[in-house]
CSV table of C-alpha atoms and ligand atoms in Angstrom, one decimal:
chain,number,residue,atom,x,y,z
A,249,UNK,CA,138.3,124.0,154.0
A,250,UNK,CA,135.4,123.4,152.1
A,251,UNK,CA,136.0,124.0,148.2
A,252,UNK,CA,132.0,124.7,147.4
A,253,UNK,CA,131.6,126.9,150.1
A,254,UNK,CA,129.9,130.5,148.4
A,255,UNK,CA,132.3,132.9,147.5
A,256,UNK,CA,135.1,130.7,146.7
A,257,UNK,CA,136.6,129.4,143.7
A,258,UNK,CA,139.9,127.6,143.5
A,259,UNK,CA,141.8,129.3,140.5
A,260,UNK,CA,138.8,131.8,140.3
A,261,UNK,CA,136.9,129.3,137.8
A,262,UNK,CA,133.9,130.9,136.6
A,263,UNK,CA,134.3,133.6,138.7
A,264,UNK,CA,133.5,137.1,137.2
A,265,UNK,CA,136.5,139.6,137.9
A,266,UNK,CA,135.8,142.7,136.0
A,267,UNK,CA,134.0,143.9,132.9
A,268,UNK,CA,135.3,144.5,129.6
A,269,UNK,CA,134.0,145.9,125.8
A,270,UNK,CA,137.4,144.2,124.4
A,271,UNK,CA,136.9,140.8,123.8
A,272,UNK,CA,134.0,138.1,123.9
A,273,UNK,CA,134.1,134.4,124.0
A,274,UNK,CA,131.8,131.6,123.6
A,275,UNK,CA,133.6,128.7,125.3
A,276,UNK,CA,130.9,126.4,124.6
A,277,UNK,CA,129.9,127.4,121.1
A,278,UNK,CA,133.8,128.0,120.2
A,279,UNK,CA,133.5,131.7,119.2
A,280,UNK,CA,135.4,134.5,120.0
A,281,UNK,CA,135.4,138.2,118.9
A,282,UNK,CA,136.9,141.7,119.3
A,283,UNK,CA,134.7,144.3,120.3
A,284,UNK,CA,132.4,142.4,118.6
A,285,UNK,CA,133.4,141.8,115.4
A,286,UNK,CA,134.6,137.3,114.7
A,287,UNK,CA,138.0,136.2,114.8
A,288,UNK,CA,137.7,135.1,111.8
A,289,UNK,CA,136.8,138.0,109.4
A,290,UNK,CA,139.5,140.2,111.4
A,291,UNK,CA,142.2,137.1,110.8
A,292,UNK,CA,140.9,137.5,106.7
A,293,UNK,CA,140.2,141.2,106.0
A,294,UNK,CA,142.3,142.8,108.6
A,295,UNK,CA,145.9,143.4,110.0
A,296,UNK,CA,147.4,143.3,113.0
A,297,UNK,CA,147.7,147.3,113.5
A,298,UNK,CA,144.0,147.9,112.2
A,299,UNK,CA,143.2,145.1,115.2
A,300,UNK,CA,145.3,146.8,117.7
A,301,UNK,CA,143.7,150.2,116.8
A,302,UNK,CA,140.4,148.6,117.5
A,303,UNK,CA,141.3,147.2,120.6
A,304,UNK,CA,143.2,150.6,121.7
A,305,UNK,CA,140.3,153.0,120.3
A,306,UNK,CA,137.4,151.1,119.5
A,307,UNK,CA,137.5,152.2,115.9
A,308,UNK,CA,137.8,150.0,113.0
A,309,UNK,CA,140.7,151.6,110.9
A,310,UNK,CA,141.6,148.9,107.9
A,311,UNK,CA,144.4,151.1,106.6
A,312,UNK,CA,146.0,151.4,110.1
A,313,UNK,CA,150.2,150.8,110.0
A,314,UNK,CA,152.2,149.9,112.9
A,315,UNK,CA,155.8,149.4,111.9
A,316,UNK,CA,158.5,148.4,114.8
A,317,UNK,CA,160.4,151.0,116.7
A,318,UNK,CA,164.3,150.8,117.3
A,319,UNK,CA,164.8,150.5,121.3
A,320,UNK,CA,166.1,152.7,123.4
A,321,UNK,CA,170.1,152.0,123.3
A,322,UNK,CA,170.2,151.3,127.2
A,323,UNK,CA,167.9,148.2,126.6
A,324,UNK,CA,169.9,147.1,123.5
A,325,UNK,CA,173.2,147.4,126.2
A,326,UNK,CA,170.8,145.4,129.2
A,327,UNK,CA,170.1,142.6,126.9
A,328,UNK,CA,173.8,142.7,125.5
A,329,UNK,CA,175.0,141.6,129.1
A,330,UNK,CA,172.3,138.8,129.2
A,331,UNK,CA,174.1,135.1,128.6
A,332,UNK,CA,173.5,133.7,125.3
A,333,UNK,CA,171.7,130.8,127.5
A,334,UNK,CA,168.9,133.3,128.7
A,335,UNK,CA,165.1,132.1,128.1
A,336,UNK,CA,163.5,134.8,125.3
A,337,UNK,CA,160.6,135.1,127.7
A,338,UNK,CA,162.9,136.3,130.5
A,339,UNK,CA,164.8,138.6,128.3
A,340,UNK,CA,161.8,140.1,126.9
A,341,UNK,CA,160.5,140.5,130.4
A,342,UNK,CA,163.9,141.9,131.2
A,343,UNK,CA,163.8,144.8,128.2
A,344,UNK,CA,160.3,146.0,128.8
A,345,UNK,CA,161.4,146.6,132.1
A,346,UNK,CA,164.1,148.2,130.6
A,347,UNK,CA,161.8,150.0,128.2
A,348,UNK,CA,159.8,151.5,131.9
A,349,UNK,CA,163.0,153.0,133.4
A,350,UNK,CA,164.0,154.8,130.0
A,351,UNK,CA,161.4,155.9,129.1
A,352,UNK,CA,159.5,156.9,132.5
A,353,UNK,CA,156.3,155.4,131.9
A,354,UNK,CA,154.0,156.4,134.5
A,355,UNK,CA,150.3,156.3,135.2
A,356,UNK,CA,147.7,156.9,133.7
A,357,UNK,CA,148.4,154.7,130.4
A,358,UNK,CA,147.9,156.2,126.9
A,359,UNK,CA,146.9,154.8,123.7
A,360,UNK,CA,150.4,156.5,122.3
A,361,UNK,CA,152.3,154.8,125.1
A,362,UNK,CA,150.4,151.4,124.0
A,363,UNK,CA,151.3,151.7,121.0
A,364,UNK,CA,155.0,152.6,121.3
A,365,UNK,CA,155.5,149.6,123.7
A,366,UNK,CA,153.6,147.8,121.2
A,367,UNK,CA,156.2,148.9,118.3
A,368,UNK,CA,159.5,148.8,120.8
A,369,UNK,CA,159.1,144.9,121.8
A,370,UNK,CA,159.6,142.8,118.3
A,371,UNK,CA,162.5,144.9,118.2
A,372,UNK,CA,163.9,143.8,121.8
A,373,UNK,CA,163.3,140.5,120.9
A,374,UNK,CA,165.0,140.4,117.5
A,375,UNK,CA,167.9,142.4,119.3
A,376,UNK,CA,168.2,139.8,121.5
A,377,UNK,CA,168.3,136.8,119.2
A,378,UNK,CA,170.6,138.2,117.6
A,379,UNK,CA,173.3,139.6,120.6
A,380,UNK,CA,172.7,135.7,121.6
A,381,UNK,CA,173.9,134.4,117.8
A,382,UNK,CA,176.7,136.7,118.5
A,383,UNK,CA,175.1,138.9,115.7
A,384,UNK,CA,174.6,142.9,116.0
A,385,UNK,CA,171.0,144.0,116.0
A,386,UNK,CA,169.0,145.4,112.6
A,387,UNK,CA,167.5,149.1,112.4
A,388,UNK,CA,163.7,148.5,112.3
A,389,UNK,CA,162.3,148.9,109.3
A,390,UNK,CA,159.8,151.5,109.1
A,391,UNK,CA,158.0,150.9,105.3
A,392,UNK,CA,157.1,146.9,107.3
A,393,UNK,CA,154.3,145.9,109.4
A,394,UNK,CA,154.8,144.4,113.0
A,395,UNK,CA,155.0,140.8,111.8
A,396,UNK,CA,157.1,141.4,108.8
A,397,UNK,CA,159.4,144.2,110.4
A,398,UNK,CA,159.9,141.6,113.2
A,399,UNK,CA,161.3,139.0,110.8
A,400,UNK,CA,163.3,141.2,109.2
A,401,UNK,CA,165.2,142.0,112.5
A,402,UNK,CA,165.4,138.8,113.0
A,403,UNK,CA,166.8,137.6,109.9
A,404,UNK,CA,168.4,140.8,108.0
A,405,UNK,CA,166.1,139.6,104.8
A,406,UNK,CA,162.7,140.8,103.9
A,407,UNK,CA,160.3,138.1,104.6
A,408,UNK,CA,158.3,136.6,101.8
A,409,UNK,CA,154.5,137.8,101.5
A,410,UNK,CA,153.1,134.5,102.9
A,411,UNK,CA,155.5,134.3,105.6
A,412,UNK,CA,154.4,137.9,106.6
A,413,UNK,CA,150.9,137.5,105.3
A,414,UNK,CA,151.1,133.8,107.9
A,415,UNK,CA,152.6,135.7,110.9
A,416,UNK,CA,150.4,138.8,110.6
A,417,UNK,CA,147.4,136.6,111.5
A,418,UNK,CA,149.1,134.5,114.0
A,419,UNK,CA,149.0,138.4,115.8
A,420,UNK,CA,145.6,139.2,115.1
A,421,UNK,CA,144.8,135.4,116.4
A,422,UNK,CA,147.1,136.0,119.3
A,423,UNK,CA,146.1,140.1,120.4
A,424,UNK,CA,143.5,138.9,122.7
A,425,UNK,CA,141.5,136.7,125.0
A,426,UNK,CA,139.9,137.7,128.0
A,427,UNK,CA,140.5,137.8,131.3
A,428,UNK,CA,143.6,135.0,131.1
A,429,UNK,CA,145.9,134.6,134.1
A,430,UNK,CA,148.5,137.3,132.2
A,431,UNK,CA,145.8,139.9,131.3
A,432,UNK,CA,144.4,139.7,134.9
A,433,UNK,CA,148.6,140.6,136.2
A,434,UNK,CA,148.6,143.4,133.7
A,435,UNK,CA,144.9,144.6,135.1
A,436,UNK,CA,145.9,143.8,138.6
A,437,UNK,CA,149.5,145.9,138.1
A,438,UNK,CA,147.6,149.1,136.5
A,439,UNK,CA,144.6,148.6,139.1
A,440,UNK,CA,147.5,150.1,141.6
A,441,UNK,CA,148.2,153.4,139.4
A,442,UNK,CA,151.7,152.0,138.3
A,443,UNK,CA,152.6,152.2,135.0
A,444,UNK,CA,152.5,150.1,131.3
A,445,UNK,CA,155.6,148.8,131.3
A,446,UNK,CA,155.5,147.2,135.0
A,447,UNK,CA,151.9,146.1,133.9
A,448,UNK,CA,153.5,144.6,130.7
A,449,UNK,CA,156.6,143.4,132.3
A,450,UNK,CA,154.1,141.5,135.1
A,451,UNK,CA,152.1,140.1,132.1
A,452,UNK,CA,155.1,138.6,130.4
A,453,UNK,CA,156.1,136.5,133.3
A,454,UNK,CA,152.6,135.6,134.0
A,455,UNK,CA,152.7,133.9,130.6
A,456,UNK,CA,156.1,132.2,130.4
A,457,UNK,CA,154.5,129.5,132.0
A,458,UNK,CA,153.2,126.4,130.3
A,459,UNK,CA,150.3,126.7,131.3
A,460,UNK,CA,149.4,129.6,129.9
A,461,UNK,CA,151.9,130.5,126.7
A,462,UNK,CA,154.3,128.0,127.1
A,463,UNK,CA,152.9,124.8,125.1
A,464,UNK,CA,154.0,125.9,121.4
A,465,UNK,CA,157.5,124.6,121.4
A,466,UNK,CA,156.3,121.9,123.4
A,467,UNK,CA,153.8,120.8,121.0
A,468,UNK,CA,156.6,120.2,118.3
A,469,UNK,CA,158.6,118.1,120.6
A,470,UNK,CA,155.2,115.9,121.6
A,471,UNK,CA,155.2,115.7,117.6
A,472,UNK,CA,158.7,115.0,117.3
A,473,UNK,CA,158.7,112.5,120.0
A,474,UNK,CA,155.5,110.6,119.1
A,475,UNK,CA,157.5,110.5,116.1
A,476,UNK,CA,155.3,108.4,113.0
A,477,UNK,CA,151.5,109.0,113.5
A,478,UNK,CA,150.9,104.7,113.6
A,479,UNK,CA,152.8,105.6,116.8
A,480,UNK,CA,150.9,107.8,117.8
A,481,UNK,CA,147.7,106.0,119.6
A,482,UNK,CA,150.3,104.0,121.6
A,483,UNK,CA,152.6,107.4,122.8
A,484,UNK,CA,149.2,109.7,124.0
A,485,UNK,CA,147.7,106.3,125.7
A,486,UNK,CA,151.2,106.1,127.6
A,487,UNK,CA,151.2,109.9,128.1
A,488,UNK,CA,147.8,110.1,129.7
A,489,UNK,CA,148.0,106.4,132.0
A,490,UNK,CA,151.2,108.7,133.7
A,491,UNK,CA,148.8,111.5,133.9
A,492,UNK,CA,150.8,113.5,131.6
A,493,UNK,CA,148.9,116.4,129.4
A,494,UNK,CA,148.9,116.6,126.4
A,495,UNK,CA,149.9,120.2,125.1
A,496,UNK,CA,148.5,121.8,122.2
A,497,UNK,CA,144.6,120.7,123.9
A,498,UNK,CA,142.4,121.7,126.6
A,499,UNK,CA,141.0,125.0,128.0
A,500,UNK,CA,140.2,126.7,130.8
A,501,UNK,CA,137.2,128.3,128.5
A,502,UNK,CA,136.4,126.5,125.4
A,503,UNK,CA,134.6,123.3,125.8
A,504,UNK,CA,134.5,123.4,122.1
A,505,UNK,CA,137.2,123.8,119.3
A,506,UNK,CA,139.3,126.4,119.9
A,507,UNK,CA,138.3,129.5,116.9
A,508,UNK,CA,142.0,130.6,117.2
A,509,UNK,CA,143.0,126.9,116.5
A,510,UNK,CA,141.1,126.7,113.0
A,511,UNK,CA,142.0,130.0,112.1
A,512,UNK,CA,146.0,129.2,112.4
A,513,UNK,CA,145.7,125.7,110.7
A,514,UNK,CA,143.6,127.7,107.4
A,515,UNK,CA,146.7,130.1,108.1
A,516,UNK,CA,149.6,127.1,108.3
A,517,UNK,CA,147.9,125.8,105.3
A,518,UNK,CA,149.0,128.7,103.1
A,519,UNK,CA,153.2,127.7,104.2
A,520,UNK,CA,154.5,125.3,102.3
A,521,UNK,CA,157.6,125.2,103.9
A,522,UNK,CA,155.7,123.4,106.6
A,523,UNK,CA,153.4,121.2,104.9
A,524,UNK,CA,154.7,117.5,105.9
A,525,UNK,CA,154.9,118.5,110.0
A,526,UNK,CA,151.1,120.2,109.2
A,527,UNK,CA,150.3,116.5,107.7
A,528,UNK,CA,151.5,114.8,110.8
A,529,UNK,CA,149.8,117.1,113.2
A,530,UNK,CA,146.3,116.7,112.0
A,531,UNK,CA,146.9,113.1,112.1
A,532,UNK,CA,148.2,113.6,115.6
A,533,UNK,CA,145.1,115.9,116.0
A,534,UNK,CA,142.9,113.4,114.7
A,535,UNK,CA,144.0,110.5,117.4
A,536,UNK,CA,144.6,112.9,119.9
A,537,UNK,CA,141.1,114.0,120.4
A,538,UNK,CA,139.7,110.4,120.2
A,539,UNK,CA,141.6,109.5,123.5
A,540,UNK,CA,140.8,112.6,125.2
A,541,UNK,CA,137.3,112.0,124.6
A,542,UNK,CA,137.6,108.4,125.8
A,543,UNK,CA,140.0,109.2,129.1
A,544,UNK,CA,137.7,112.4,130.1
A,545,UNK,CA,134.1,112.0,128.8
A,546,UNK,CA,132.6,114.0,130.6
A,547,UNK,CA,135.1,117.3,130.2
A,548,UNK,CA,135.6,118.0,126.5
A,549,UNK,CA,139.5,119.0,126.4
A,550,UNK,CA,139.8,120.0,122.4
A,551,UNK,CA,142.7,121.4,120.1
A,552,UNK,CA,143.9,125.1,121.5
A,553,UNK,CA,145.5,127.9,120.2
A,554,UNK,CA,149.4,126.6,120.5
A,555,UNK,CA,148.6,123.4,118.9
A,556,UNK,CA,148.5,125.2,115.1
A,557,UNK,CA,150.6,128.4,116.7
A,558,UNK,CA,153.2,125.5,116.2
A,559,UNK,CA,152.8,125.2,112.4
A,560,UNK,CA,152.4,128.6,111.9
A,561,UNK,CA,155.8,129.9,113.8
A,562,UNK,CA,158.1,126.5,112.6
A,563,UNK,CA,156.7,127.8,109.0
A,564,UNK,CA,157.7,131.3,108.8
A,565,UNK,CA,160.9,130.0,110.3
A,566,UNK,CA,161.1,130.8,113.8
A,567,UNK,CA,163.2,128.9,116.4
A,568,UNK,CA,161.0,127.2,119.0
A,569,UNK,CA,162.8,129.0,121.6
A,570,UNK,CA,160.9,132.0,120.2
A,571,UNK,CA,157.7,131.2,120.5
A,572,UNK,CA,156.6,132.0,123.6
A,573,UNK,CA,158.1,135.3,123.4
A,574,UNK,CA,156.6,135.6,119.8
A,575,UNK,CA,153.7,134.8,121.6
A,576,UNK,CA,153.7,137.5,123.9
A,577,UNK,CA,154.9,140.3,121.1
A,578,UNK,CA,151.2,139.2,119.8
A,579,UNK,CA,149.2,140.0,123.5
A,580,UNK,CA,150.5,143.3,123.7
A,581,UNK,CA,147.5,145.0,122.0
A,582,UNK,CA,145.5,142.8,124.7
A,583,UNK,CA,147.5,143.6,127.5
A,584,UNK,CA,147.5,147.5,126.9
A,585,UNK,CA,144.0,148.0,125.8
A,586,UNK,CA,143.1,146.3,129.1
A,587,UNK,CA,145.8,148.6,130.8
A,588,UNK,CA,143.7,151.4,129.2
A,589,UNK,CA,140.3,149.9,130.2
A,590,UNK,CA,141.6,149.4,134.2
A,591,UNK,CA,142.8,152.9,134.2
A,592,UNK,CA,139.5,153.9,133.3
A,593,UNK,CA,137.8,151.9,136.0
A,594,UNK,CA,140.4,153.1,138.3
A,595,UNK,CA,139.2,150.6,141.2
A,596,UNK,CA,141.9,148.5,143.1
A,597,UNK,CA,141.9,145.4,142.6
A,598,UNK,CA,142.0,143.1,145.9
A,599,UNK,CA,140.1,139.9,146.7
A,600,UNK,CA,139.6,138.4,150.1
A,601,UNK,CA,141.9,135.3,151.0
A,602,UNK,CA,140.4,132.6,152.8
A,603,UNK,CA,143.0,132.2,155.7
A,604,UNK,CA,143.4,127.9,156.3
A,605,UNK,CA,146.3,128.4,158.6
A,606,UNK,CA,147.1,127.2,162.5
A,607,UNK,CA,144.7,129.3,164.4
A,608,UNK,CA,146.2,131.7,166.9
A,609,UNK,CA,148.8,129.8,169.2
A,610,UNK,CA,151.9,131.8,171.0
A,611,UNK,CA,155.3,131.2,170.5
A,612,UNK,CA,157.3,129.2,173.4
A,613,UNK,CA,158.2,130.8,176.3
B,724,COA,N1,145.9,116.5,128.5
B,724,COA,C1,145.4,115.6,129.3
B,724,COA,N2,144.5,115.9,130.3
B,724,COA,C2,144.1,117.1,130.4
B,724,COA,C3,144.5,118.1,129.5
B,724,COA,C4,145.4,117.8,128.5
B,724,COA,N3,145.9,118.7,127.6
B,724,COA,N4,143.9,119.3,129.9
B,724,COA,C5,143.1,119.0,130.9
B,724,COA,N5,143.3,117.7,131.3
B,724,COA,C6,142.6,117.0,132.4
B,724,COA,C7,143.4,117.3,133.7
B,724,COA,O1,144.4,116.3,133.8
B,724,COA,C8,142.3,117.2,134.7
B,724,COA,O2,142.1,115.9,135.0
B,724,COA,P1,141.8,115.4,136.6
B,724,COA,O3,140.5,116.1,136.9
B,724,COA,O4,141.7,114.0,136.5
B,724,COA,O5,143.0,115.9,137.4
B,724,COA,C9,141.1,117.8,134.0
B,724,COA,O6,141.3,117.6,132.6
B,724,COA,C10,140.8,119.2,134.3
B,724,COA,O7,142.1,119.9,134.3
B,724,COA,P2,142.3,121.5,134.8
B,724,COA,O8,143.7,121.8,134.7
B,724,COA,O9,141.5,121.6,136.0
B,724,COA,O10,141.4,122.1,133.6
B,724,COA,P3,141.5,123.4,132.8
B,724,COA,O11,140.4,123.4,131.8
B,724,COA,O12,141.6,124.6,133.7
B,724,COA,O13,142.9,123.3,132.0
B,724,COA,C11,144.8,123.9,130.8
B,724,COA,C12,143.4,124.2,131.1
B,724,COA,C13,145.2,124.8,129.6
B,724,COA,C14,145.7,124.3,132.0
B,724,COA,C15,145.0,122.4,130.5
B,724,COA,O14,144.1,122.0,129.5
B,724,COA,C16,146.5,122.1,130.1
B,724,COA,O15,147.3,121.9,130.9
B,724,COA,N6,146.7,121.9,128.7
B,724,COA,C17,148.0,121.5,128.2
B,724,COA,C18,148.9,122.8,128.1
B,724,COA,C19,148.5,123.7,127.0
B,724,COA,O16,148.2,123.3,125.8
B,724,COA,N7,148.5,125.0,127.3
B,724,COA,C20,148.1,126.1,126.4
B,724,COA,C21,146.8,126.7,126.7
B,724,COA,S1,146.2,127.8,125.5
């Protein structure tokens, strides 16, 4: 098989797949916006529910609320029967699929049912953390935004301003990005005329790998195991001689720093709860991207999102077992604004396969 042969990519690098008006990104110049508008001045001057609405109807609304919406009590008795020892990613899979047999969701997808799925899954998750604490679940609060309702479930206590203020923009930072491997299962589920929560419950366990949302919690144990940063040069040369990666850096996209990265370390800043980890890590950060430089100079790999994801979730005091699922809470505006978009288009999706198999032979007689 020939790997540069026209018309085929392996992993579909650089290949165009679709077209969007959702988000835009600038992998070499490190930008990135929603529906035009820069990551940056939506992460300062809006919230997470005037960002979904934009992504959902195209229309900036700055006053916008989204609060979280108590589950359906069939979910809340599916994730009771999970084990304790369940991964949060496969339990929120495992509840919006849930959420798709309750409630009936079929095609075409609506803004109202992107929203509602939106609202219904910080609620699954908290529900979850709890049952597995062998705690009862907390009635959503509806005076509280996503971010802040979604600690509060978690927790039973209102969250402080910064905490909410921090994890707010950690969803705004998180809503979006393109045509990554987890949007693409959501478009390719719709693309069939089945319905938001399959296309959400696809996306979900597109992203539980590490790969793709899985490197948060594993940037805090690279931290914790590199341990003090004079350690640090010695522990990434010793990572990268076994051809380990480093997680926390590189990009399929961004050649150059990673918008969502500098956003969340402004954002980490603001927690002091996490100020002597958020020391460490730019030291880490520091060192890290030396080496990189020097092992791979001719591929820039630079900080990612999950790298300052880390400080941010650790600060408002989630459980690194969380954070992928916290994570995913965060694409759901993404993932059903491009359900919405692929209805529209309302064109099957289905590439060619090039077949590198035993030609045809006939089974023994
Ligand atoms: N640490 C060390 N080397 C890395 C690296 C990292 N974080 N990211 C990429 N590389 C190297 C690869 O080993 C590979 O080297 P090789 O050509 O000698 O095999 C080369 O760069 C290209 O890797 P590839 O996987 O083809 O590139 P990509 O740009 O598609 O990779 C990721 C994107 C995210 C898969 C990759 O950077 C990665 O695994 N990062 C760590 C996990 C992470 O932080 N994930 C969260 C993403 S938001």
């Amino acid at each position: 098989m020939n790997d540069t042969e026209p018309g085929y990519s392996p992993g579909l690098k650089g290949v165009v797949a679709g077209q969007t008006s959702l988000a835009s990104i600038d992998g070499d110049r490190g930008e990135l916006r929603y529906r035009g508008y820069p990551i940056g001045e939506l992460v300062e001057r809006g919230s997470y529910a005037s960002v979904a609405e934009l992504l959902w109807t195209g229309e900036w609304a700055p006053d916008a609320t989204l609060a979280c919406a108590a589950p359906p009590p069939e979910v809340i008795e599916v994730l009771r029967r999970l084990p304790p020892s369940a991964n949060a990613m496969d339990a929120l899979r495992t509840a919006a699929s849930a959420y798709g047999a309750v409630s009936g969701t079929s095609w075409p997808p609506t803004v109202e049912q992107a929203r509602a799925i939106t609202a219904f899954a910080p609620s699954a998750l908290a529900a979850f953390s709890r049952l597995r604490d062998g705690q009862e679940p907390i009635d959503p609060d509806p005076s509280l935004g996503l971010a802040a309702g979604f600690l509060y479930q978690l927790s039973g206590e209102l969250p402080d301003d910064a905490s909410a203020r921090a994890l707010d923009a950690y969803f705004i930072v998180g809503a979006e990005h393109g045509f990554n491997a987890s949007t693409f299962t959501a478009r390719v589920i719709i693309s069939t005329r089945s319905d938001i929560a399959s296309a959400v419950a696809g996306a979900i366990g597109a992203l539980k790998g590490p790969r793709h949302g899985g490197a948060p919690s594993e940037v805090v144990d690279q931290i914790h195991q590199i341990g003090s940063v004079d350690r640090a040069e010695e522990w990434i040369r010793g990572a990268l001689a076994r051809g380990e990666r480093l997680m926390g850096f590189g990009h399929r996209v961004y050649r150059a720093y990673d918008p969502r990265a500098a956003a969340l370390r402004s954002v980490a800043e603001s927690l002091s709860s996490v100020a002597e980890w958020l020391g460490k890590a730019v030291a880490v950060e520091e060192i890290a991207l030396r080496l990189l430089a020097e092992w791979k100079p001719d591929y820039p790999i630079k900080t990612n999102v999950e790298y300052y994801a880390a400080a941010v979730l650790q600060g408002v005091g989630l459980a690194p077992s969380l954070f992928p699922a916290t994570f995913a809470l965060a694409r759901h505006a993404g993932w059903t604004a491009h359900c919405l978009e692929e209805a529209d288009a309302d064109m099957l999706i289905r590439p060619d396969v090039r077949y590198v198999g035993p030609a045809e032979r006939h089974l023994p007689d």
